[in-house]
Amino acid sequence: MDKHGIKYKSVKGKTYSLYGETHEISGYYRLIKGITDLFLKKCPDEKKLLAQIQNAGSNRSFIKKLSRKYVDKPLVSFIKKTLSENLSLYTTGVKRHLQTLPLSQRFDPVIRTKEAQYHLYMTEIELINRIYKHVFTSSKYKFALIAHCLRDFRPDCRAVAGDIESICRGCTKECFVNLGSLLLKKYDIHPHISVSMELEKLFKKIKAGHHSVGALGIACVPELAQGMRLCIKLGIPPVGIPLDANRCSRWMKQCRESSFNLEELEELIKDQ
Ligand code: SF4
């Protein structure tokens, strides 16, 4: 049981699980922090490292040449090798998922994410958190989008429509949306349940209403990384916590209970 009184269960996702083959998640967070420290020793400029990690996931060398982005090949191959050697135990379902992907889902950029890209996204999330944590916590208006799948399996969910997205009414003590919302409110972060597929429109609307705004996401690894990129593009400092595993109906035939780590969330949002 953690300090929030939660007894976590190891969960297995369609493609990934931050528990790996274990019953505790701290191993994953220790590892991703250690790996990021290692990369920062090789490339101490956090933003330059982020650009290399983002470029490493793109196969579009022609586009890269066109955009004249500098690719540090020795660094990128070191990053890819290190990630593959260390993070593969968390992404054991990717290969089979991609082999059995129906034609209708092959064009979905989230669903067709390759294993190496998961590893890059995991590192990208950790690095973006380090880069933007301070500016996020100092933002005057802070909002959070919590993945709707954390409540979807509850037929009697009493969430109501809010000004930008649905709001949890706290009907069930154990619901991770409720647990997250309570913690976020303690730190003056406005929690919402993420339902909209039009994130860009939503972010632009929020930014238009506030001079100083920061975003926090709680979502599966590929969706979170892509959402954070979108925030950066729109000038909104993002931070985020990945779901422990991807188990919603988009990935599985039916939505299964999932979780995220509240201790990591609190570490991320508290001022230091
Ligand atoms: S606690 Fe909130 S998100 Fe969870 S089922 Fe109740 S209203 Fe829905």
PDB file of C-alpha atoms and ligand atoms in Angstrom:
ATOM      1  CA  MET A   1       0.000   0.000   0.000  1.00  0.00           C
ATOM      2  CA  ASP A   2       1.429   3.431  -0.916  1.00  0.00           C
ATOM      3  CA  LYS A   3       1.141   6.714   0.999  1.00  0.00           C
ATOM      4  CA  HIS A   4      -2.118   7.488  -0.833  1.00  0.00           C
ATOM      5  CA  GLY A   5      -3.589   4.281   0.590  1.00  0.00           C
ATOM      6  CA  ILE A   6      -3.649   2.519  -2.768  1.00  0.00           C
ATOM      7  CA  LYS A   7      -2.858  -1.123  -3.267  1.00  0.00           C
ATOM      8  CA  TYR A   8      -1.685  -1.343  -6.880  1.00  0.00           C
ATOM      9  CA  LYS A   9      -2.222  -4.433  -8.996  1.00  0.00           C
ATOM     10  CA  SER A  10       0.203  -5.423 -11.709  1.00  0.00           C
ATOM     11  CA  VAL A  11      -1.593  -4.865 -15.034  1.00  0.00           C
ATOM     12  CA  LYS A  12      -0.760  -6.177 -18.491  1.00  0.00           C
ATOM     13  CA  GLY A  13      -1.572  -4.062 -21.536  1.00  0.00           C
ATOM     14  CA  LYS A  14      -2.129  -4.934 -25.156  1.00  0.00           C
ATOM     15  CA  THR A  15       1.353  -3.806 -26.102  1.00  0.00           C
ATOM     16  CA  TYR A  16       3.083  -2.589 -22.947  1.00  0.00           C
ATOM     17  CA  SER A  17       3.080  -2.720 -19.166  1.00  0.00           C
ATOM     18  CA  LEU A  18       5.250  -0.590 -16.893  1.00  0.00           C
ATOM     19  CA  TYR A  19       5.236  -3.503 -14.467  1.00  0.00           C
ATOM     20  CA  GLY A  20       7.154  -5.688 -16.937  1.00  0.00           C
ATOM     21  CA  GLU A  21       7.093  -9.175 -15.450  1.00  0.00           C
ATOM     22  CA  THR A  22       7.129  -7.878 -11.858  1.00  0.00           C
ATOM     23  CA  HIS A  23       4.550  -6.817  -9.262  1.00  0.00           C
ATOM     24  CA  GLU A  24       5.922  -3.358  -8.634  1.00  0.00           C
ATOM     25  CA  ILE A  25       6.330  -0.339 -10.850  1.00  0.00           C
ATOM     26  CA  SER A  26       9.219   1.432  -9.141  1.00  0.00           C
ATOM     27  CA  GLY A  27      11.684  -0.606 -11.261  1.00  0.00           C
ATOM     28  CA  TYR A  28      10.404   1.045 -14.422  1.00  0.00           C
ATOM     29  CA  TYR A  29      10.617   4.579 -13.039  1.00  0.00           C
ATOM     30  CA  ARG A  30      14.119   3.976 -11.621  1.00  0.00           C
ATOM     31  CA  LEU A  31      15.259   2.625 -14.967  1.00  0.00           C
ATOM     32  CA  ILE A  32      13.801   5.370 -17.187  1.00  0.00           C
ATOM     33  CA  LYS A  33      15.292   8.050 -14.913  1.00  0.00           C
ATOM     34  CA  GLY A  34      18.697   6.320 -14.939  1.00  0.00           C
ATOM     35  CA  ILE A  35      18.647   5.940 -18.736  1.00  0.00           C
ATOM     36  CA  THR A  36      17.720   9.611 -19.188  1.00  0.00           C
ATOM     37  CA  ASP A  37      20.567  10.625 -16.846  1.00  0.00           C
ATOM     38  CA  LEU A  38      22.922   8.520 -18.966  1.00  0.00           C
ATOM     39  CA  PHE A  39      21.785  10.189 -22.206  1.00  0.00           C
ATOM     40  CA  LEU A  40      22.155  13.605 -20.604  1.00  0.00           C
ATOM     41  CA  LYS A  41      25.764  12.805 -19.768  1.00  0.00           C
ATOM     42  CA  LYS A  42      26.352  12.244 -23.497  1.00  0.00           C
ATOM     43  CA  CYS A  43      24.287  15.285 -24.513  1.00  0.00           C
ATOM     44  CA  PRO A  44      23.875  17.725 -21.586  1.00  0.00           C
ATOM     45  CA  ASP A  45      21.619  20.129 -23.496  1.00  0.00           C
ATOM     46  CA  GLU A  46      18.118  18.780 -22.693  1.00  0.00           C
ATOM     47  CA  LYS A  47      16.426  20.395 -25.683  1.00  0.00           C
ATOM     48  CA  LYS A  48      19.079  19.154 -28.119  1.00  0.00           C
ATOM     49  CA  LEU A  49      18.717  15.659 -26.675  1.00  0.00           C
ATOM     50  CA  LEU A  50      14.936  15.884 -27.056  1.00  0.00           C
ATOM     51  CA  ALA A  51      15.326  16.826 -30.730  1.00  0.00           C
ATOM     52  CA  GLN A  52      17.625  13.818 -31.300  1.00  0.00           C
ATOM     53  CA  ILE A  53      15.193  11.445 -29.555  1.00  0.00           C
ATOM     54  CA  GLN A  54      12.256  12.791 -31.576  1.00  0.00           C
ATOM     55  CA  ASN A  55      14.210  12.524 -34.825  1.00  0.00           C
ATOM     56  CA  ALA A  56      15.385   9.011 -33.983  1.00  0.00           C
ATOM     57  CA  GLY A  57      11.825   7.770 -34.272  1.00  0.00           C
ATOM     58  CA  SER A  58      11.316   9.165 -37.723  1.00  0.00           C
ATOM     59  CA  ASN A  59      12.248   7.120 -40.795  1.00  0.00           C
ATOM     60  CA  ARG A  60      11.584  10.036 -43.059  1.00  0.00           C
ATOM     61  CA  SER A  61      15.210  10.758 -43.939  1.00  0.00           C
ATOM     62  CA  PHE A  62      14.107  12.707 -47.003  1.00  0.00           C
ATOM     63  CA  ILE A  63      11.958  14.989 -44.846  1.00  0.00           C
ATOM     64  CA  LYS A  64      14.798  15.286 -42.355  1.00  0.00           C
ATOM     65  CA  LYS A  65      17.130  16.382 -45.156  1.00  0.00           C
ATOM     66  CA  LEU A  66      14.560  18.869 -46.357  1.00  0.00           C
ATOM     67  CA  SER A  67      14.121  20.334 -42.884  1.00  0.00           C
ATOM     68  CA  ARG A  68      17.942  20.285 -42.449  1.00  0.00           C
ATOM     69  CA  LYS A  69      17.686  18.826 -38.979  1.00  0.00           C
ATOM     70  CA  TYR A  70      21.044  17.803 -37.582  1.00  0.00           C
ATOM     71  CA  VAL A  71      21.176  14.111 -36.716  1.00  0.00           C
ATOM     72  CA  ASP A  72      23.919  13.018 -34.339  1.00  0.00           C
ATOM     73  CA  LYS A  73      24.246   9.475 -35.680  1.00  0.00           C
ATOM     74  CA  PRO A  74      26.572   8.037 -32.968  1.00  0.00           C
ATOM     75  CA  LEU A  75      24.309   9.458 -30.235  1.00  0.00           C
ATOM     76  CA  VAL A  76      21.123   8.179 -31.896  1.00  0.00           C
ATOM     77  CA  SER A  77      22.524   4.673 -32.345  1.00  0.00           C
ATOM     78  CA  PHE A  78      23.698   4.661 -28.707  1.00  0.00           C
ATOM     79  CA  ILE A  79      20.196   5.754 -27.608  1.00  0.00           C
ATOM     80  CA  LYS A  80      18.453   3.104 -29.701  1.00  0.00           C
ATOM     81  CA  LYS A  81      20.778   0.301 -28.570  1.00  0.00           C
ATOM     82  CA  THR A  82      20.487   1.274 -24.880  1.00  0.00           C
ATOM     83  CA  LEU A  83      16.700   1.493 -25.052  1.00  0.00           C
ATOM     84  CA  SER A  84      16.305  -1.821 -26.830  1.00  0.00           C
ATOM     85  CA  GLU A  85      18.574  -3.575 -24.294  1.00  0.00           C
ATOM     86  CA  ASN A  86      16.787  -2.092 -21.270  1.00  0.00           C
ATOM     87  CA  LEU A  87      13.144  -1.412 -22.092  1.00  0.00           C
ATOM     88  CA  SER A  88      12.093  -4.440 -24.169  1.00  0.00           C
ATOM     89  CA  LEU A  89      10.761  -6.229 -21.082  1.00  0.00           C
ATOM     90  CA  TYR A  90       8.062  -3.536 -20.828  1.00  0.00           C
ATOM     91  CA  THR A  91       6.889  -3.853 -24.433  1.00  0.00           C
ATOM     92  CA  THR A  92       6.558  -7.589 -24.939  1.00  0.00           C
ATOM     93  CA  GLY A  93       3.121  -7.359 -26.567  1.00  0.00           C
ATOM     94  CA  VAL A  94       4.035  -5.019 -29.432  1.00  0.00           C
ATOM     95  CA  LYS A  95       5.303  -7.611 -31.899  1.00  0.00           C
ATOM     96  CA  ARG A  96       2.260  -9.854 -31.717  1.00  0.00           C
ATOM     97  CA  HIS A  97      -0.088  -6.845 -31.740  1.00  0.00           C
ATOM     98  CA  LEU A  98       1.466  -5.555 -34.978  1.00  0.00           C
ATOM     99  CA  GLN A  99       1.429  -9.016 -36.578  1.00  0.00           C
ATOM    100  CA  THR A 100      -2.296  -9.374 -35.960  1.00  0.00           C
ATOM    101  CA  LEU A 101      -3.306  -5.780 -36.739  1.00  0.00           C
ATOM    102  CA  PRO A 102      -6.358  -5.676 -39.038  1.00  0.00           C
ATOM    103  CA  LEU A 103      -6.061  -3.593 -42.201  1.00  0.00           C
ATOM    104  CA  SER A 104      -8.554  -1.047 -40.854  1.00  0.00           C
ATOM    105  CA  GLN A 105      -6.153  -0.121 -38.009  1.00  0.00           C
ATOM    106  CA  ARG A 106      -2.913  -0.033 -39.965  1.00  0.00           C
ATOM    107  CA  PHE A 107      -3.194   3.681 -40.703  1.00  0.00           C
ATOM    108  CA  ASP A 108      -3.808   4.690 -37.087  1.00  0.00           C
ATOM    109  CA  PRO A 109      -0.502   6.297 -35.989  1.00  0.00           C
ATOM    110  CA  VAL A 110      -1.052   5.410 -32.319  1.00  0.00           C
ATOM    111  CA  ILE A 111      -2.172   1.805 -32.812  1.00  0.00           C
ATOM    112  CA  ARG A 112       0.629   0.969 -35.273  1.00  0.00           C
ATOM    113  CA  THR A 113       3.417   2.309 -33.018  1.00  0.00           C
ATOM    114  CA  LYS A 114       6.531   0.118 -33.330  1.00  0.00           C
ATOM    115  CA  GLU A 115       8.446  -1.281 -30.367  1.00  0.00           C
ATOM    116  CA  ALA A 116      11.498   0.972 -30.774  1.00  0.00           C
ATOM    117  CA  GLN A 117       9.164   3.963 -30.919  1.00  0.00           C
ATOM    118  CA  TYR A 118       7.584   2.991 -27.563  1.00  0.00           C
ATOM    119  CA  HIS A 119      11.042   3.089 -26.007  1.00  0.00           C
ATOM    120  CA  LEU A 120      11.769   6.485 -27.541  1.00  0.00           C
ATOM    121  CA  TYR A 121       8.389   7.815 -26.379  1.00  0.00           C
ATOM    122  CA  MET A 122       9.039   6.579 -22.815  1.00  0.00           C
ATOM    123  CA  THR A 123      12.318   8.481 -22.732  1.00  0.00           C
ATOM    124  CA  GLU A 124      10.758  11.498 -24.427  1.00  0.00           C
ATOM    125  CA  ILE A 125       8.049  11.702 -21.727  1.00  0.00           C
ATOM    126  CA  GLU A 126      10.669  11.597 -18.957  1.00  0.00           C
ATOM    127  CA  LEU A 127      12.804  14.235 -20.679  1.00  0.00           C
ATOM    128  CA  ILE A 128       9.875  16.568 -21.419  1.00  0.00           C
ATOM    129  CA  ASN A 129       8.854  16.304 -17.756  1.00  0.00           C
ATOM    130  CA  ARG A 130      12.322  17.455 -16.706  1.00  0.00           C
ATOM    131  CA  ILE A 131      12.406  20.294 -19.237  1.00  0.00           C
ATOM    132  CA  TYR A 132       8.915  21.675 -18.541  1.00  0.00           C
ATOM    133  CA  LYS A 133       8.230  20.773 -14.898  1.00  0.00           C
ATOM    134  CA  HIS A 134       9.247  24.158 -13.502  1.00  0.00           C
ATOM    135  CA  VAL A 135       7.446  26.260 -16.106  1.00  0.00           C
ATOM    136  CA  PHE A 136       4.370  24.014 -15.747  1.00  0.00           C
ATOM    137  CA  THR A 137       4.237  24.356 -11.958  1.00  0.00           C
ATOM    138  CA  SER A 138       4.730  28.136 -12.247  1.00  0.00           C
ATOM    139  CA  SER A 139       1.879  28.544 -14.771  1.00  0.00           C
ATOM    140  CA  LYS A 140      -1.067  30.543 -13.443  1.00  0.00           C
ATOM    141  CA  TYR A 141      -3.718  28.205 -14.904  1.00  0.00           C
ATOM    142  CA  LYS A 142      -2.941  24.492 -14.889  1.00  0.00           C
ATOM    143  CA  PHE A 143      -5.254  21.879 -16.324  1.00  0.00           C
ATOM    144  CA  ALA A 144      -5.062  18.096 -16.569  1.00  0.00           C
ATOM    145  CA  LEU A 145      -6.567  15.656 -19.036  1.00  0.00           C
ATOM    146  CA  ILE A 146      -7.048  12.183 -17.578  1.00  0.00           C
ATOM    147  CA  ALA A 147      -7.618   9.293 -20.009  1.00  0.00           C
ATOM    148  CA  HIS A 148     -11.329   8.428 -20.166  1.00  0.00           C
ATOM    149  CA  CYS A 149     -10.495   4.710 -20.155  1.00  0.00           C
ATOM    150  CA  LEU A 150      -9.671   4.930 -16.451  1.00  0.00           C
ATOM    151  CA  ARG A 151     -13.409   5.140 -15.808  1.00  0.00           C
ATOM    152  CA  ASP A 152     -14.974   3.547 -18.919  1.00  0.00           C
ATOM    153  CA  PHE A 153     -15.659   0.132 -17.421  1.00  0.00           C
ATOM    154  CA  ARG A 154     -17.916   1.730 -14.785  1.00  0.00           C
ATOM    155  CA  PRO A 155     -21.443   1.752 -16.185  1.00  0.00           C
ATOM    156  CA  ASP A 156     -22.704   4.116 -13.474  1.00  0.00           C
ATOM    157  CA  CYS A 157     -19.978   6.771 -13.794  1.00  0.00           C
ATOM    158  CA  ARG A 158     -21.506  10.083 -12.729  1.00  0.00           C
ATOM    159  CA  ALA A 159     -19.082  12.407 -14.524  1.00  0.00           C
ATOM    160  CA  VAL A 160     -20.727  15.566 -15.862  1.00  0.00           C
ATOM    161  CA  ALA A 161     -19.908  17.906 -18.736  1.00  0.00           C
ATOM    162  CA  GLY A 162     -17.537  20.703 -17.648  1.00  0.00           C
ATOM    163  CA  ASP A 163     -16.376  23.914 -19.331  1.00  0.00           C
ATOM    164  CA  ILE A 164     -13.765  22.181 -21.446  1.00  0.00           C
ATOM    165  CA  GLU A 165     -14.215  18.426 -20.831  1.00  0.00           C
ATOM    166  CA  SER A 166     -16.075  16.055 -18.472  1.00  0.00           C
ATOM    167  CA  ILE A 167     -15.568  16.431 -14.726  1.00  0.00           C
ATOM    168  CA  CYS A 168     -15.411  13.561 -12.240  1.00  0.00           C
ATOM    169  CA  ARG A 169     -18.040  13.673  -9.471  1.00  0.00           C
ATOM    170  CA  GLY A 170     -16.074  11.384  -7.165  1.00  0.00           C
ATOM    171  CA  CYS A 171     -18.750   8.717  -6.866  1.00  0.00           C
ATOM    172  CA  THR A 172     -16.272   5.859  -6.294  1.00  0.00           C
ATOM    173  CA  LYS A 173     -13.338   6.101  -3.914  1.00  0.00           C
ATOM    174  CA  GLU A 174     -11.151   3.570  -5.763  1.00  0.00           C
ATOM    175  CA  CYS A 175     -11.623   5.035  -9.247  1.00  0.00           C
ATOM    176  CA  PHE A 176      -8.272   6.271 -10.544  1.00  0.00           C
ATOM    177  CA  VAL A 177      -9.907   9.307 -12.154  1.00  0.00           C
ATOM    178  CA  ASN A 178     -11.209  10.318  -8.745  1.00  0.00           C
ATOM    179  CA  LEU A 179      -7.902   9.590  -6.991  1.00  0.00           C
ATOM    180  CA  GLY A 180      -6.006  11.593  -9.606  1.00  0.00           C
ATOM    181  CA  SER A 181      -8.518  14.461  -9.543  1.00  0.00           C
ATOM    182  CA  LEU A 182      -8.288  14.805  -5.752  1.00  0.00           C
ATOM    183  CA  LEU A 183      -4.501  14.948  -5.844  1.00  0.00           C
ATOM    184  CA  LEU A 184      -4.428  17.381  -8.761  1.00  0.00           C
ATOM    185  CA  LYS A 185      -6.850  19.759  -7.047  1.00  0.00           C
ATOM    186  CA  LYS A 186      -4.573  19.817  -4.006  1.00  0.00           C
ATOM    187  CA  TYR A 187      -1.947  21.370  -6.283  1.00  0.00           C
ATOM    188  CA  ASP A 188      -4.364  23.802  -7.932  1.00  0.00           C
ATOM    189  CA  ILE A 189      -4.530  21.819 -11.176  1.00  0.00           C
ATOM    190  CA  HIS A 190      -7.981  21.614 -12.811  1.00  0.00           C
ATOM    191  CA  PRO A 191      -8.707  17.956 -13.671  1.00  0.00           C
ATOM    192  CA  HIS A 192     -10.815  16.887 -16.653  1.00  0.00           C
ATOM    193  CA  ILE A 193     -11.603  13.529 -18.182  1.00  0.00           C
ATOM    194  CA  SER A 194     -10.219  13.458 -21.710  1.00  0.00           C
ATOM    195  CA  VAL A 195     -12.937  12.576 -24.192  1.00  0.00           C
ATOM    196  CA  SER A 196     -12.385  14.941 -27.147  1.00  0.00           C
ATOM    197  CA  MET A 197     -10.525  13.655 -30.172  1.00  0.00           C
ATOM    198  CA  GLU A 198      -9.848  17.222 -31.306  1.00  0.00           C
ATOM    199  CA  LEU A 199      -7.028  18.064 -28.952  1.00  0.00           C
ATOM    200  CA  GLU A 200      -5.530  20.835 -31.044  1.00  0.00           C
ATOM    201  CA  LYS A 201      -8.810  22.743 -31.101  1.00  0.00           C
ATOM    202  CA  LEU A 202      -9.232  22.184 -27.355  1.00  0.00           C
ATOM    203  CA  PHE A 203      -5.700  23.349 -26.489  1.00  0.00           C
ATOM    204  CA  LYS A 204      -6.040  26.458 -28.659  1.00  0.00           C
ATOM    205  CA  LYS A 205      -9.307  27.319 -26.933  1.00  0.00           C
ATOM    206  CA  ILE A 206      -7.739  26.951 -23.467  1.00  0.00           C
ATOM    207  CA  LYS A 207      -4.668  28.966 -24.457  1.00  0.00           C
ATOM    208  CA  ALA A 208      -6.838  31.752 -25.856  1.00  0.00           C
ATOM    209  CA  GLY A 209      -8.506  32.116 -22.442  1.00  0.00           C
ATOM    210  CA  HIS A 210      -5.340  32.233 -20.297  1.00  0.00           C
ATOM    211  CA  HIS A 211      -2.059  34.159 -20.536  1.00  0.00           C
ATOM    212  CA  SER A 212      -0.121  31.599 -18.564  1.00  0.00           C
ATOM    213  CA  VAL A 213      -1.220  27.984 -18.978  1.00  0.00           C
ATOM    214  CA  GLY A 214       0.311  24.563 -18.347  1.00  0.00           C
ATOM    215  CA  ALA A 215      -1.008  21.112 -19.347  1.00  0.00           C
ATOM    216  CA  LEU A 216      -0.736  17.747 -17.629  1.00  0.00           C
ATOM    217  CA  GLY A 217      -1.647  14.513 -19.401  1.00  0.00           C
ATOM    218  CA  ILE A 218      -2.377  11.040 -18.063  1.00  0.00           C
ATOM    219  CA  ALA A 219      -2.630   8.684 -21.027  1.00  0.00           C
ATOM    220  CA  CYS A 220      -1.082   5.620 -22.650  1.00  0.00           C
ATOM    221  CA  VAL A 221       2.534   6.025 -23.780  1.00  0.00           C
ATOM    222  CA  PRO A 222       2.036   6.859 -27.483  1.00  0.00           C
ATOM    223  CA  GLU A 223      -0.955   9.152 -26.907  1.00  0.00           C
ATOM    224  CA  LEU A 224       0.777  10.976 -24.087  1.00  0.00           C
ATOM    225  CA  ALA A 225       3.975  11.568 -26.079  1.00  0.00           C
ATOM    226  CA  GLN A 226       2.004  12.838 -29.079  1.00  0.00           C
ATOM    227  CA  GLY A 227      -0.156  15.075 -26.872  1.00  0.00           C
ATOM    228  CA  MET A 228       2.966  16.550 -25.233  1.00  0.00           C
ATOM    229  CA  ARG A 229       4.457  17.282 -28.661  1.00  0.00           C
ATOM    230  CA  LEU A 230       1.263  19.056 -29.652  1.00  0.00           C
ATOM    231  CA  CYS A 231       1.362  21.196 -26.485  1.00  0.00           C
ATOM    232  CA  ILE A 232       4.967  22.202 -27.158  1.00  0.00           C
ATOM    233  CA  LYS A 233       4.037  23.130 -30.733  1.00  0.00           C
ATOM    234  CA  LEU A 234       1.234  25.358 -29.403  1.00  0.00           C
ATOM    235  CA  GLY A 235       3.418  26.998 -26.739  1.00  0.00           C
ATOM    236  CA  ILE A 236       1.847  25.203 -23.748  1.00  0.00           C
ATOM    237  CA  PRO A 237       4.347  23.685 -21.276  1.00  0.00           C
ATOM    238  CA  PRO A 238       3.388  20.018 -20.810  1.00  0.00           C
ATOM    239  CA  VAL A 239       4.103  17.326 -18.239  1.00  0.00           C
ATOM    240  CA  GLY A 240       2.637  13.853 -18.080  1.00  0.00           C
ATOM    241  CA  ILE A 241       2.341  10.446 -16.463  1.00  0.00           C
ATOM    242  CA  PRO A 242       1.877   7.329 -18.603  1.00  0.00           C
ATOM    243  CA  LEU A 243      -0.835   4.790 -17.860  1.00  0.00           C
ATOM    244  CA  ASP A 244       0.622   1.651 -16.301  1.00  0.00           C
ATOM    245  CA  ALA A 245      -0.613  -0.325 -19.329  1.00  0.00           C
ATOM    246  CA  ASN A 246      -2.765   0.198 -22.435  1.00  0.00           C
ATOM    247  CA  ARG A 247      -6.017  -1.670 -21.809  1.00  0.00           C
ATOM    248  CA  CYS A 248      -8.847   0.451 -23.249  1.00  0.00           C
ATOM    249  CA  SER A 249     -11.271  -0.729 -25.938  1.00  0.00           C
ATOM    250  CA  ARG A 250      -9.186   0.990 -28.584  1.00  0.00           C
ATOM    251  CA  TRP A 251      -6.490  -1.597 -27.896  1.00  0.00           C
ATOM    252  CA  MET A 252      -8.429  -4.546 -26.485  1.00  0.00           C
ATOM    253  CA  LYS A 253     -11.809  -5.952 -27.421  1.00  0.00           C
ATOM    254  CA  GLN A 254     -13.276  -4.459 -24.276  1.00  0.00           C
ATOM    255  CA  CYS A 255     -12.082  -1.862 -21.803  1.00  0.00           C
ATOM    256  CA  ARG A 256     -10.172  -3.340 -18.868  1.00  0.00           C
ATOM    257  CA  GLU A 257      -9.312  -1.682 -15.591  1.00  0.00           C
ATOM    258  CA  SER A 258      -6.094   0.332 -15.727  1.00  0.00           C
ATOM    259  CA  SER A 259      -4.091   2.588 -13.416  1.00  0.00           C
ATOM    260  CA  PHE A 260      -1.322   5.151 -13.170  1.00  0.00           C
ATOM    261  CA  ASN A 261       1.116   5.860 -10.383  1.00  0.00           C
ATOM    262  CA  LEU A 262      -0.001   8.564  -7.946  1.00  0.00           C
ATOM    263  CA  GLU A 263       3.361   8.831  -6.204  1.00  0.00           C
ATOM    264  CA  GLU A 264       5.040   9.647  -9.506  1.00  0.00           C
ATOM    265  CA  LEU A 265       2.261  12.133 -10.235  1.00  0.00           C
ATOM    266  CA  GLU A 266       2.816  13.911  -6.918  1.00  0.00           C
ATOM    267  CA  GLU A 267       6.591  13.999  -7.456  1.00  0.00           C
ATOM    268  CA  LEU A 268       5.969  15.658 -10.787  1.00  0.00           C
ATOM    269  CA  ILE A 269       3.541  18.361  -9.685  1.00  0.00           C
ATOM    270  CA  LYS A 270       4.916  19.442  -6.354  1.00  0.00           C
ATOM    271  CA  ASP A 271       7.149  22.540  -6.237  1.00  0.00           C
ATOM    272  CA  GLN A 272      10.685  21.746  -5.176  1.00  0.00           C
TER     273      GLN A 272
HETATM  274  S1  SF4 B   1     -15.261   8.508  -9.510  1.00  0.00           S
HETATM  275 FE1  SF4 B   1     -15.526  10.003 -11.210  1.00  0.00          FE
HETATM  276  S2  SF4 B   1     -14.721   9.079 -13.089  1.00  0.00           S
HETATM  277 FE2  SF4 B   1     -14.909   7.473 -11.504  1.00  0.00          FE
HETATM  278  S3  SF4 B   1     -16.855   6.510 -11.928  1.00  0.00           S
HETATM  279 FE3  SF4 B   1     -17.291   8.152 -10.397  1.00  0.00          FE
HETATM  280  S4  SF4 B   1     -17.717  10.048 -11.532  1.00  0.00           S
HETATM  281 FE4  SF4 B   1     -16.883   8.526 -12.996  1.00  0.00          FE
END
